[in-house]
Short mmCIF file of C-alpha atoms and ligand atoms in Angstrom, two decimals:
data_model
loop_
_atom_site.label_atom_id
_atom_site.label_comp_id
_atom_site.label_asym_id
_atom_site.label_seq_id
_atom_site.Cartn_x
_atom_site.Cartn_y
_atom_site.Cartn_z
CA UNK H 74 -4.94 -32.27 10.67
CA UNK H 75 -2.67 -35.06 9.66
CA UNK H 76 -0.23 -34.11 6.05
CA UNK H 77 2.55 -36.28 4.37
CA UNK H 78 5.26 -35.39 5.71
CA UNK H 79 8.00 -32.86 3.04
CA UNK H 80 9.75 -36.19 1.68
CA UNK H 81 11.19 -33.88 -1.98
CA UNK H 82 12.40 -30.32 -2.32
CA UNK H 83 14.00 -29.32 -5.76
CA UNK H 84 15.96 -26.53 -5.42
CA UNK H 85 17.42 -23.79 -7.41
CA UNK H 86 18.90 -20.98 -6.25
CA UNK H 87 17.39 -19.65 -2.58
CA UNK H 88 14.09 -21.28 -4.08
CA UNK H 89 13.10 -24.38 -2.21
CA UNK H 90 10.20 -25.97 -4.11
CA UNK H 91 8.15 -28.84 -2.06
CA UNK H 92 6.60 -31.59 -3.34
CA UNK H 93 3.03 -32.12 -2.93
CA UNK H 94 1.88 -32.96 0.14
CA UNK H 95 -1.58 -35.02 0.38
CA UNK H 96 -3.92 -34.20 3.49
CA UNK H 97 -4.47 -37.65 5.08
CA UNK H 98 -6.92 -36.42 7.98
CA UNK H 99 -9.16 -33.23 8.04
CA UNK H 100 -8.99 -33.54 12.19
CA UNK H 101 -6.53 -35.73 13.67
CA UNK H 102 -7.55 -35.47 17.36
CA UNK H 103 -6.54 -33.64 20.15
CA UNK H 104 -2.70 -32.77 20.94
CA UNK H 105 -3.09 -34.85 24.61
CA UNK H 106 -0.21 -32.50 25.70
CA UNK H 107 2.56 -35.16 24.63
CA UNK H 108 4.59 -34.93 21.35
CA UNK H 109 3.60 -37.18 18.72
CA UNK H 110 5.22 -40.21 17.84
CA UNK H 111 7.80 -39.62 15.48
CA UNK H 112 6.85 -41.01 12.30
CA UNK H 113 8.55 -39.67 8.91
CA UNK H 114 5.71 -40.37 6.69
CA UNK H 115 2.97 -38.40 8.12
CA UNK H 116 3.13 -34.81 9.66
CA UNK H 117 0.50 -33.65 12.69
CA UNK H 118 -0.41 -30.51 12.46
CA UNK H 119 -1.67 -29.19 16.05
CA UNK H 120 -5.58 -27.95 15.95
CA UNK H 121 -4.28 -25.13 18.70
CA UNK H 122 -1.45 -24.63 16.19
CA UNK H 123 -3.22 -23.98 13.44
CA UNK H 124 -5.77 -21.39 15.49
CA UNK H 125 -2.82 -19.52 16.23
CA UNK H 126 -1.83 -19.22 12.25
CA UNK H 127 -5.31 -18.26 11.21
CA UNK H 128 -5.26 -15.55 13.68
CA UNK H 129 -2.58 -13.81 11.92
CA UNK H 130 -3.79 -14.90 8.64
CA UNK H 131 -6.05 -12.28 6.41
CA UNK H 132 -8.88 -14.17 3.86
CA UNK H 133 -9.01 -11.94 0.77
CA UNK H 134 -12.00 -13.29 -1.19
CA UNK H 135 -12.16 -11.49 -4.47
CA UNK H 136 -15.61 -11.27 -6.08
CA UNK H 137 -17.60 -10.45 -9.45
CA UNK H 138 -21.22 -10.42 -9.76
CA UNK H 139 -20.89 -14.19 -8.26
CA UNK H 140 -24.62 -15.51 -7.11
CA UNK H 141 -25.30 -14.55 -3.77
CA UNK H 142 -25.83 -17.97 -2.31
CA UNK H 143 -22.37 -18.91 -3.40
CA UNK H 144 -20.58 -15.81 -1.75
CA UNK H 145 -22.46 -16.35 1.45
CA UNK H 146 -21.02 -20.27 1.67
CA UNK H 147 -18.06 -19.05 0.86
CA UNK H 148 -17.80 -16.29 3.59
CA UNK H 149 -19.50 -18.91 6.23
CA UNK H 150 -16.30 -21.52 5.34
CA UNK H 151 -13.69 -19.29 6.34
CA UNK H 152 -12.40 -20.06 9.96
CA UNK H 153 -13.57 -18.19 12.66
CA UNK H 154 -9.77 -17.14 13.60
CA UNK H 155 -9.16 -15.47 10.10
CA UNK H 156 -10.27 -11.81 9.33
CA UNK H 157 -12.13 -11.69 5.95
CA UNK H 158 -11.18 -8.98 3.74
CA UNK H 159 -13.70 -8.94 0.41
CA UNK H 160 -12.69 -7.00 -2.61
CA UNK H 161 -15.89 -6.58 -4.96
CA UNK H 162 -15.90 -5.49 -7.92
CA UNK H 163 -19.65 -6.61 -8.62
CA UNK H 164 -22.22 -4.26 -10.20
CA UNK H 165 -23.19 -1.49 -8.87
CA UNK H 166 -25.58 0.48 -11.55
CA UNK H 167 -28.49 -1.82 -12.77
CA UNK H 168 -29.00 -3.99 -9.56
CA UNK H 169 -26.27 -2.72 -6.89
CA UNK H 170 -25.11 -6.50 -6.11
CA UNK H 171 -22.33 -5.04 -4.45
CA UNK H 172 -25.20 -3.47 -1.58
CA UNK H 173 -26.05 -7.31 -1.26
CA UNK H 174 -23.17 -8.67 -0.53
CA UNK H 175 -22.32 -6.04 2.10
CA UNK H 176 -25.13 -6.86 3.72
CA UNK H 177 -25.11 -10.67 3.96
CA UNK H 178 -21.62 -10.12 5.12
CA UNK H 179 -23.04 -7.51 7.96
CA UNK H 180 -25.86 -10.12 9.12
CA UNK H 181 -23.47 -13.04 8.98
CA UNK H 182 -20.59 -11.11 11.17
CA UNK H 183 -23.14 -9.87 13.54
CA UNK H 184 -24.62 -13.27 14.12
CA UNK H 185 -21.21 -15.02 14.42
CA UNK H 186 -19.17 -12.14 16.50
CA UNK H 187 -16.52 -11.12 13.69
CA UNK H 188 -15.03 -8.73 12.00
CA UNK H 189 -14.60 -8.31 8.27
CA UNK H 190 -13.50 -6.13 5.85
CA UNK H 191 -15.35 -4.78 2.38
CA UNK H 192 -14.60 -2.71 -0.16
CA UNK H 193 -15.68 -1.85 -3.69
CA UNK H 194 -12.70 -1.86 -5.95
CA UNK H 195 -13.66 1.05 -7.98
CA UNK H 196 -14.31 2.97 -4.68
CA UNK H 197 -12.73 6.35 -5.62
CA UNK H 198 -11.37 6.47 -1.74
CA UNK H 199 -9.21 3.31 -2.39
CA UNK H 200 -8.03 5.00 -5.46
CA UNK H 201 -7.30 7.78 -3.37
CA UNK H 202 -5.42 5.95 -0.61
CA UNK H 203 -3.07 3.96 -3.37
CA UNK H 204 -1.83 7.24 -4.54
CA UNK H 205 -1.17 8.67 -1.00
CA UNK H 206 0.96 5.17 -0.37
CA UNK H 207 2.52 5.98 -3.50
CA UNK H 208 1.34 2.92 -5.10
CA UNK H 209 -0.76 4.01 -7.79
CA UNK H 210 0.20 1.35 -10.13
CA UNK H 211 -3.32 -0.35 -10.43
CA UNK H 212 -4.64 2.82 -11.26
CA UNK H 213 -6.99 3.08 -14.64
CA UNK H 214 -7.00 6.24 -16.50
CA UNK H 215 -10.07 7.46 -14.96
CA UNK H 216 -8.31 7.55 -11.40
CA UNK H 217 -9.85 4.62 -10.20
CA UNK H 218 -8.35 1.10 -9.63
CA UNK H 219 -8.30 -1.10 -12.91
CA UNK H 220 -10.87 -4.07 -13.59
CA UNK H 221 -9.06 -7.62 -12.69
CA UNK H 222 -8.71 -9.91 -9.97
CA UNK H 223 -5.06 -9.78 -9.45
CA UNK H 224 -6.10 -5.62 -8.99
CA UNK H 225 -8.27 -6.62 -6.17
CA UNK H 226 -5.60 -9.10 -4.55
CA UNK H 227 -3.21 -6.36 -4.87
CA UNK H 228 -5.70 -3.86 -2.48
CA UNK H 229 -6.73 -6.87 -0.45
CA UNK H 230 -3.06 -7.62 0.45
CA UNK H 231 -2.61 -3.73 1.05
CA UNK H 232 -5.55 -3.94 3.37
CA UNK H 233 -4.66 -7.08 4.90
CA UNK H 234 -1.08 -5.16 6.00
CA UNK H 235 -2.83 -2.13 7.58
CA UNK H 236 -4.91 -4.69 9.79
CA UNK H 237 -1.53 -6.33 11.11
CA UNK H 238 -1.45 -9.67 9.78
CA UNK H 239 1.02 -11.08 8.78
CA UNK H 240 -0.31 -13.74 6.39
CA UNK H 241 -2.91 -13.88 3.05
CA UNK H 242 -4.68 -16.48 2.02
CA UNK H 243 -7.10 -16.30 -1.08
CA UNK H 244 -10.45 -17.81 -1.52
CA UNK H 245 -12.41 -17.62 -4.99
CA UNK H 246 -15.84 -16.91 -4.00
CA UNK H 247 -17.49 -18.91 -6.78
CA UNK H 248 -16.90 -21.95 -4.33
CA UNK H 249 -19.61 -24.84 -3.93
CA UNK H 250 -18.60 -25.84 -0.93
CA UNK H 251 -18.02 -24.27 1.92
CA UNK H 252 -16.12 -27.71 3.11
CA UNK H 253 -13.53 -26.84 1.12
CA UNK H 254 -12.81 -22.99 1.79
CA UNK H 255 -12.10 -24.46 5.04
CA UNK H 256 -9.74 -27.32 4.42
CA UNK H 257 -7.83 -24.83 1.72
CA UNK H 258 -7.34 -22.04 4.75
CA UNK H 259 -5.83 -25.29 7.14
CA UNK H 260 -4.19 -26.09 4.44
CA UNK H 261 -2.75 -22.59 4.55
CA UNK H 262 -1.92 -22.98 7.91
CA UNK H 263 -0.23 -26.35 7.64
CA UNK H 264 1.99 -25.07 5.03
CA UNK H 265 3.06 -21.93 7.07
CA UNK H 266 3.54 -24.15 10.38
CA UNK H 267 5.93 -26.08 8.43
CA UNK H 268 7.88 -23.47 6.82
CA UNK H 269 11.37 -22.28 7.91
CA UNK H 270 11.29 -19.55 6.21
CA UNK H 271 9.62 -16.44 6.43
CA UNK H 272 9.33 -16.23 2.68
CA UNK H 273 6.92 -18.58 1.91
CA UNK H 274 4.25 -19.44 0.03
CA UNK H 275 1.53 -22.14 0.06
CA UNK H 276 -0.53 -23.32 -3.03
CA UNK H 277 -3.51 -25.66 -3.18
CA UNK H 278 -3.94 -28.83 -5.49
CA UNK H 279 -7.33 -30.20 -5.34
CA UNK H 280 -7.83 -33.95 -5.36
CA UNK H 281 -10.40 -34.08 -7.95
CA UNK H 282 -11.95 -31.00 -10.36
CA UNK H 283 -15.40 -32.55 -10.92
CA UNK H 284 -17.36 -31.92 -14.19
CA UNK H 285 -20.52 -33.27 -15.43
CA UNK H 286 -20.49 -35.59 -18.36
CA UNK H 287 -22.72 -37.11 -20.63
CA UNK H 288 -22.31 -40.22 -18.20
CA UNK H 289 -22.86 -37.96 -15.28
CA UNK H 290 -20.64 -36.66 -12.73
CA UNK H 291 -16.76 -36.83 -13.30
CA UNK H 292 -13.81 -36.44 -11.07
CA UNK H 293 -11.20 -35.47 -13.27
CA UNK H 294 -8.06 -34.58 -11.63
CA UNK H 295 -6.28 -32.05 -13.63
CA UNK H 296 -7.93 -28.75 -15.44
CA UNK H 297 -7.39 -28.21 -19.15
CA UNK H 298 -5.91 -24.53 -18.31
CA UNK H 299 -3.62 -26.14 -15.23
CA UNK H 300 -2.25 -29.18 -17.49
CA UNK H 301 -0.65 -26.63 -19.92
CA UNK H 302 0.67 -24.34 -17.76
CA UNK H 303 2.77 -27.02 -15.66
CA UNK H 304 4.03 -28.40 -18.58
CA UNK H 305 5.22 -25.22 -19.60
CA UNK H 306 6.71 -23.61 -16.36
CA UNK H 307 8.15 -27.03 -15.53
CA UNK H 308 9.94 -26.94 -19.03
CA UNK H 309 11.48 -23.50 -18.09
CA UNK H 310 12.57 -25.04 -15.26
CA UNK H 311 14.04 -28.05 -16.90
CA UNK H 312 15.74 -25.86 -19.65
CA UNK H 313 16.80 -23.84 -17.09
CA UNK H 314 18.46 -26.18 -14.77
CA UNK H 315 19.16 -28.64 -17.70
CA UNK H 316 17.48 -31.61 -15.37
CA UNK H 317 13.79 -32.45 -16.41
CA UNK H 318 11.38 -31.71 -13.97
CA UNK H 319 7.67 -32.15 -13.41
CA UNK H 320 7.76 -30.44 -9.84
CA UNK H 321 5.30 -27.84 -10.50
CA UNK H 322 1.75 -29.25 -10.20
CA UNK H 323 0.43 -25.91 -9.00
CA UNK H 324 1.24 -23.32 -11.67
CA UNK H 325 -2.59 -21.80 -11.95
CA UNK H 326 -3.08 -22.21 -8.23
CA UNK H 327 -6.19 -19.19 -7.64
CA UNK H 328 -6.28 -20.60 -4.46
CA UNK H 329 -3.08 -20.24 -2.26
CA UNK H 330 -1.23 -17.80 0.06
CA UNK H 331 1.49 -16.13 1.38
CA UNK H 332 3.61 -14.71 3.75
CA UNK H 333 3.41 -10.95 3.84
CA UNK H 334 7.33 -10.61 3.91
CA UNK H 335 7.32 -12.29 0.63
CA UNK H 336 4.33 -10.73 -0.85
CA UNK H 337 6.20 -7.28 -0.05
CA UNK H 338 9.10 -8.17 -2.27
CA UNK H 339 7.47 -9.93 -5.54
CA UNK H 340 6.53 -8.03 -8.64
CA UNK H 341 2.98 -8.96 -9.75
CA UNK H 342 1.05 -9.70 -12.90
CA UNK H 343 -2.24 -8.52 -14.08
CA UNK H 344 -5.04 -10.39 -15.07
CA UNK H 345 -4.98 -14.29 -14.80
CA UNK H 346 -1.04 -14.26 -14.94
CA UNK H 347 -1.35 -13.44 -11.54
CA UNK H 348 -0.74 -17.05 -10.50
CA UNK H 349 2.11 -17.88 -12.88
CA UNK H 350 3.55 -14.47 -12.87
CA UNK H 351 4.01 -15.11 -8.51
CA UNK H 352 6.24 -18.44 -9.13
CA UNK H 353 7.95 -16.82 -12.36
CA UNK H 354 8.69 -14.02 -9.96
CA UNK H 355 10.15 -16.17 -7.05
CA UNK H 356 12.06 -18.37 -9.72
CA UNK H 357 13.55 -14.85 -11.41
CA UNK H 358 14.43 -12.96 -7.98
CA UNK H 359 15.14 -15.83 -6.16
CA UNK H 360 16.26 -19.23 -8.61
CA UNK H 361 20.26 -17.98 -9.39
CA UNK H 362 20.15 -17.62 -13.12
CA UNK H 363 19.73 -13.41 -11.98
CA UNK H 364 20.42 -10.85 -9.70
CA UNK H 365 19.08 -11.30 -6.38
CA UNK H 366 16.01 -9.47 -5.37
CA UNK H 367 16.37 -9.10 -2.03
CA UNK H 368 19.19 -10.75 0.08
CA UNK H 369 17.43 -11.38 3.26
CA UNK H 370 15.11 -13.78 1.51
CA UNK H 371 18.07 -14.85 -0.29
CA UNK H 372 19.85 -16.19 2.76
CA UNK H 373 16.02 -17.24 4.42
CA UNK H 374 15.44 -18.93 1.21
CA UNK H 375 12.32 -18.67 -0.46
CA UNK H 376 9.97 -21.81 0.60
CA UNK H 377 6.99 -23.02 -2.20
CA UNK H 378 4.46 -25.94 -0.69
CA UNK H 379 2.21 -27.87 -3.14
CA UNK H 380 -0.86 -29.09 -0.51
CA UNK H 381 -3.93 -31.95 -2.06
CA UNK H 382 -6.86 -31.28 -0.41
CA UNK H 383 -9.15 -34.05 0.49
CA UNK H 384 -12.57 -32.32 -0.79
CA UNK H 385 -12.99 -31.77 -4.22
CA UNK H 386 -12.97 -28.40 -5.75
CA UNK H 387 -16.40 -27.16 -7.70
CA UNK H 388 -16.70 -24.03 -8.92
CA UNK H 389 -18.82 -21.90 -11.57
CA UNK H 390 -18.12 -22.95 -15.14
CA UNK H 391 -17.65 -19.76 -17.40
CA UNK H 392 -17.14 -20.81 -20.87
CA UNK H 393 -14.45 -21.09 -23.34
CA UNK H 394 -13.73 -17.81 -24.39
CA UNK H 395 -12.81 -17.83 -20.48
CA UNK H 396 -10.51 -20.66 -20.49
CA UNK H 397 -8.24 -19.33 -23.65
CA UNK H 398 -8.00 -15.82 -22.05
CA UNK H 399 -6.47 -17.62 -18.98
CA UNK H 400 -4.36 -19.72 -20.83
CA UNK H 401 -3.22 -16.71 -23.09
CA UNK H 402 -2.34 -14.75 -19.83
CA UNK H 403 -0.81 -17.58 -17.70
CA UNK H 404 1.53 -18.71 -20.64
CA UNK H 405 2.25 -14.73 -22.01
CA UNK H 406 3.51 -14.44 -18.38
CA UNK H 407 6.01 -17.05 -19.31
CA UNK H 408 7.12 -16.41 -22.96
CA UNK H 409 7.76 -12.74 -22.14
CA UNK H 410 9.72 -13.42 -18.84
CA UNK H 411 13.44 -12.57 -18.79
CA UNK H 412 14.40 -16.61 -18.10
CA UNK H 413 12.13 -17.82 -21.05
CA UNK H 414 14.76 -18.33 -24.20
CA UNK H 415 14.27 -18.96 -27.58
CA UNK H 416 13.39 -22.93 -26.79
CA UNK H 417 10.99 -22.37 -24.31
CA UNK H 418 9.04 -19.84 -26.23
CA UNK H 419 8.97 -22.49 -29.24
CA UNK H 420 7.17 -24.66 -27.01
CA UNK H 421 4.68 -21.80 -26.01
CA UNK H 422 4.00 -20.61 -29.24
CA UNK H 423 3.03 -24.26 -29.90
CA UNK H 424 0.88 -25.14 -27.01
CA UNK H 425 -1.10 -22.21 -27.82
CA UNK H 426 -1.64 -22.60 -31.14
CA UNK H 427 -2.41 -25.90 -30.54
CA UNK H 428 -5.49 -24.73 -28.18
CA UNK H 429 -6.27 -22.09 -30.67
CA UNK H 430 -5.44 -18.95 -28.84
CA UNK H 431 -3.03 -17.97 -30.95
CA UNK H 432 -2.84 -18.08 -34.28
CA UNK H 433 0.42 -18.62 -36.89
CA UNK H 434 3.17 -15.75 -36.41
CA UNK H 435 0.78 -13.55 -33.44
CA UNK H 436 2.63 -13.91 -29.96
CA UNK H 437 0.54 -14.09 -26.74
CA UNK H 438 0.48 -10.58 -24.53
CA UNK H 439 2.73 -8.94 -22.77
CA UNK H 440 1.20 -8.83 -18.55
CA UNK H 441 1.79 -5.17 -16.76
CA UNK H 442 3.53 -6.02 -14.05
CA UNK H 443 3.38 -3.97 -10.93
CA UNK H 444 5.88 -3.11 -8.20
CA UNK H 445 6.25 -5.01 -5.28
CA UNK H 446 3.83 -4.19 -1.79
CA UNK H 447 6.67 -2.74 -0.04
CA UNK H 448 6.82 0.12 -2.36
CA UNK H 449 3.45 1.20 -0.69
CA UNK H 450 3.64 3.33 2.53
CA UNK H 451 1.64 1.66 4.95
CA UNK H 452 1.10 4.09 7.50
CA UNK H 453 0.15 6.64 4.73
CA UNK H 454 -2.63 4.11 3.30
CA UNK H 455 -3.88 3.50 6.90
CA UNK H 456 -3.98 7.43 7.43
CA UNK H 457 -5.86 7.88 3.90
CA UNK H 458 -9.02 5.06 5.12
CA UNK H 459 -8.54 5.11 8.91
CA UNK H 460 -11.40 8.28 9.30
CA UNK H 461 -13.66 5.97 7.07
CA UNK H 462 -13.49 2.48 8.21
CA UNK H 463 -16.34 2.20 10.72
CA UNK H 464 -18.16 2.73 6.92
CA UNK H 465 -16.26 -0.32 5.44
CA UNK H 466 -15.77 -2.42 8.14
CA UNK H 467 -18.32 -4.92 9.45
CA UNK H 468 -17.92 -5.15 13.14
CA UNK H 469 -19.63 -7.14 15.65
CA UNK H 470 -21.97 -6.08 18.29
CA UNK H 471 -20.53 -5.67 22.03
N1 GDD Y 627 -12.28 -8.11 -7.06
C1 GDD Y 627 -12.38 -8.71 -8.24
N2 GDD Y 627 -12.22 -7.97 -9.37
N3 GDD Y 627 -12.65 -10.04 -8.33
C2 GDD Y 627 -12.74 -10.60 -9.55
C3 GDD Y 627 -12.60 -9.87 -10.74
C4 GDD Y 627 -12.34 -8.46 -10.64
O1 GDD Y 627 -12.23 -7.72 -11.61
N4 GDD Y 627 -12.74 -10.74 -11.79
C5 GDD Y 627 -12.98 -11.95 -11.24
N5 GDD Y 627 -12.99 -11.88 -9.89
C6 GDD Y 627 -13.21 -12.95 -8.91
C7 GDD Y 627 -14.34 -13.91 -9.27
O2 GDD Y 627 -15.59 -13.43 -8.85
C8 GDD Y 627 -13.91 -15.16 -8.49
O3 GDD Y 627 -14.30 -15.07 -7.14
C9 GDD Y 627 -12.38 -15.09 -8.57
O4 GDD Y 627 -12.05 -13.75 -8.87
C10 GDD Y 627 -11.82 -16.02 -9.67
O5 GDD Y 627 -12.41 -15.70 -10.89
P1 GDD Y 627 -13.04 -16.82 -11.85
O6 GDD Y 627 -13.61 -16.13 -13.02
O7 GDD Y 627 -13.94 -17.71 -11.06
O8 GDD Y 627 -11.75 -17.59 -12.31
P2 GDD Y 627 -11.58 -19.14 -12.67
O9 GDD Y 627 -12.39 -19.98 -11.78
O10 GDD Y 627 -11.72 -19.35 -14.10
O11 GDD Y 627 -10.04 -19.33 -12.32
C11 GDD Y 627 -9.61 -19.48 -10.99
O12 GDD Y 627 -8.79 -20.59 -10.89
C12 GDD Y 627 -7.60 -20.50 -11.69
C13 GDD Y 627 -6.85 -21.79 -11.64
O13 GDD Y 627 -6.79 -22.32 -10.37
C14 GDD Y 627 -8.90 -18.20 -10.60
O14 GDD Y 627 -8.60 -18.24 -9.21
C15 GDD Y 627 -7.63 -18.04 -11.40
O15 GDD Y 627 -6.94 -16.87 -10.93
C16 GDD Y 627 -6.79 -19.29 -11.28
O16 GDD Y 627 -5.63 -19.16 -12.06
MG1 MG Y 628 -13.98 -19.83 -10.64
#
């Protein structure tokens, strides 16, 4: 594939925040053994190079009761390379959806010779093996790991270091088209194969959001939920640095990835502050303003790459009441964080108000945030599911 090449970083701290990069070509032709003419616009991004990333890359697609049709183009976009790792938490009493998905997933591996990974997240053996790894953090008061996507990232990133890899990328699986799940995972790749870091972390910007309109079909560019939340992080930023910014372009990014170094040394959010809560994390243990959270990625640096997809990004609408949760999460994650001052949470308390989430004098909530992976013992998770995972695992014939 052919990117722009990294013409901006802002920095701050060990955090090196990229620009966005636009994809120019979705193939760009074989590698015909010679180097490429140098050119310091455009980037070339090796096809064999970016096989070799999605071989160490895990594809954690999270899923909720999402229609069947959708999950199954969603599993059939992710590269062949990549090894899928779904964490349902779909219904299981009235109709058990989550039966259905396991076995579209076991027809779909056996006719395409992979291997993939599923798991139910209220599955009382995952439970089990968090609290053997001595991460039982996303634990519920009934034992068993809490409702919430950024739950199931958390045991999909868990899962995705017991099978080796050494990268994640996520995937919503309420995805129209397939098309896209693939561009976003070589758009994974692209970012990792130009990182120098081993802390990095690669977030997707979608050319267009369409939405149906009176007048027909749309192509906006930027979400309602996204808009705000830039503004906002990129204002902490400013304040921070006391430079304006408008760097961030990515602050809701659902679909990105990361390196599993880095992923073992953030703290994470619940709920939809997942997103945010990641950057705010990097920008807190990484930006300067406080103690260092780890000095090896201190002295790496910690690498952030904004990617623009060509294909357009369509998903299931779900509603209002959706959007303001989202919005409430993604900008609590901000106002409570310890780099948010009195300013900055003026012009939170604003925005929301101004979307109605919040009303007069209320403040938005407070995300639990959980300990970083590499408080979880690895080989003691493995030992927990190992004696199980022919059960979970969807193999291919020999
Ligand atoms: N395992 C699991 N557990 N998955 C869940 C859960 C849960 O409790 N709740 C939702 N999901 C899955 C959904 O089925 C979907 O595949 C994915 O998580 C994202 O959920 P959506 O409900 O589709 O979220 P969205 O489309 O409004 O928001 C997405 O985009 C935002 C902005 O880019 C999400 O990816 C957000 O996290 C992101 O901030
Ligand atoms: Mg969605």
């Amino acid at each position: 594939m052919r990117i722009e090449n990294l013409r901006y970083t802002e920095r701050f701290g060990a955090v090196m925040l990229h620009d966005v990069q636009k994809v120019l070509e979705l193939d760009s032709g074989r590698s015909r053994g010679v180097p490429p003419q140098l050119n310091l616009a455009v980037r070339k991004v090796e096809e064999e190079t970016i096989k070799d990333f999605e071989e160490k890359m895990a594809v954690i697609i999270p899923t909720k009761n999402e229609r069947l049709k959708l999950f199954e183009g969603v599993i059939g976009g992710v590269p062949h390379e990549c090894l899928k790792i779904i964490v349902s938490n779909s219904e299981r009493r009235r109709f058990d959806r989550f039966r259905m998905e396991r076995d579209a997933l076991e027809q779909y591996c056996r006719f395409t010779q992979r291997r993939a990974l599923i798991f139910h997240q209220k599955d009382p053996l995952l439970a089990e093996a968090l609290s053997d790894a001595g991460y039982p953090d996303i634990l519920g008061e009934d034992g068993l790991i809490k409702d919430g996507k950024a739950e199931g990232m958390i045991v999909g990133m868990l899962l995705a270091k017991m099978a080796g890899k050494e990268y994640v990328g996520f995937i919503d699986a309420d995805n129209y088209f397939p098309g896209s799940v693939w561009e976003y995972i070589r758009c994974y790749a692209a970012g990792f194969i130009l990182a120098e870091s081993p802390y990095t972390m690669v977030r997707v910007l979608w050319r267009y959001k369409p939405k149906m309109s009176v007048h027909g079909m749309y192509f906006k560019k930027w979400g309602r939920v996204s808009q705000v939340t830039n503004r906002v992080m990129n204002a902490l930023i400013s304040y921070t640095m006391g430079f304006d910014t408008d760097i961030i372009k990515t602050g809701n990014a659902g679909e990105h990835a990361i390196s599993l170094q880095l992923a073992d040394i953030l703290p994470y959010a619940s709920g939809f502050a997942v997103e945010p809560q990641e950057l705010l994390s990097i920008f807190e243990g990484f930006g300067g303003a406080l103690p260092v959270a780890d000095r090896s990625a201190a002295n790496r640096g910690v690498e952030i790459f904004q990617i623009e997809s060509r294909n357009p990004h369509l998903h299931e609408e779900k509603g209002a009441e959706h959007i303001q949760e989202m919005l409430l999460d993604g900008l609590g994650s901000i106002y409570h964080s310890p780099l948010s001052e009195t300013g900055i949470r003026e012009v939170i308390l604003e925005e929301l108000i101004d979307q109605n989430a919040l009303s007069l004098g209320e403040e938005p909530p407070k995300p639990n945030i959980y300990p970083p992976l590499g408080r979880a013992d690895i080989g003691k998770f493995r030992k927990a599911l190992e004696d199980h995972l022919d059960a979970y695992s969807v193999l291919p014939e020999k």
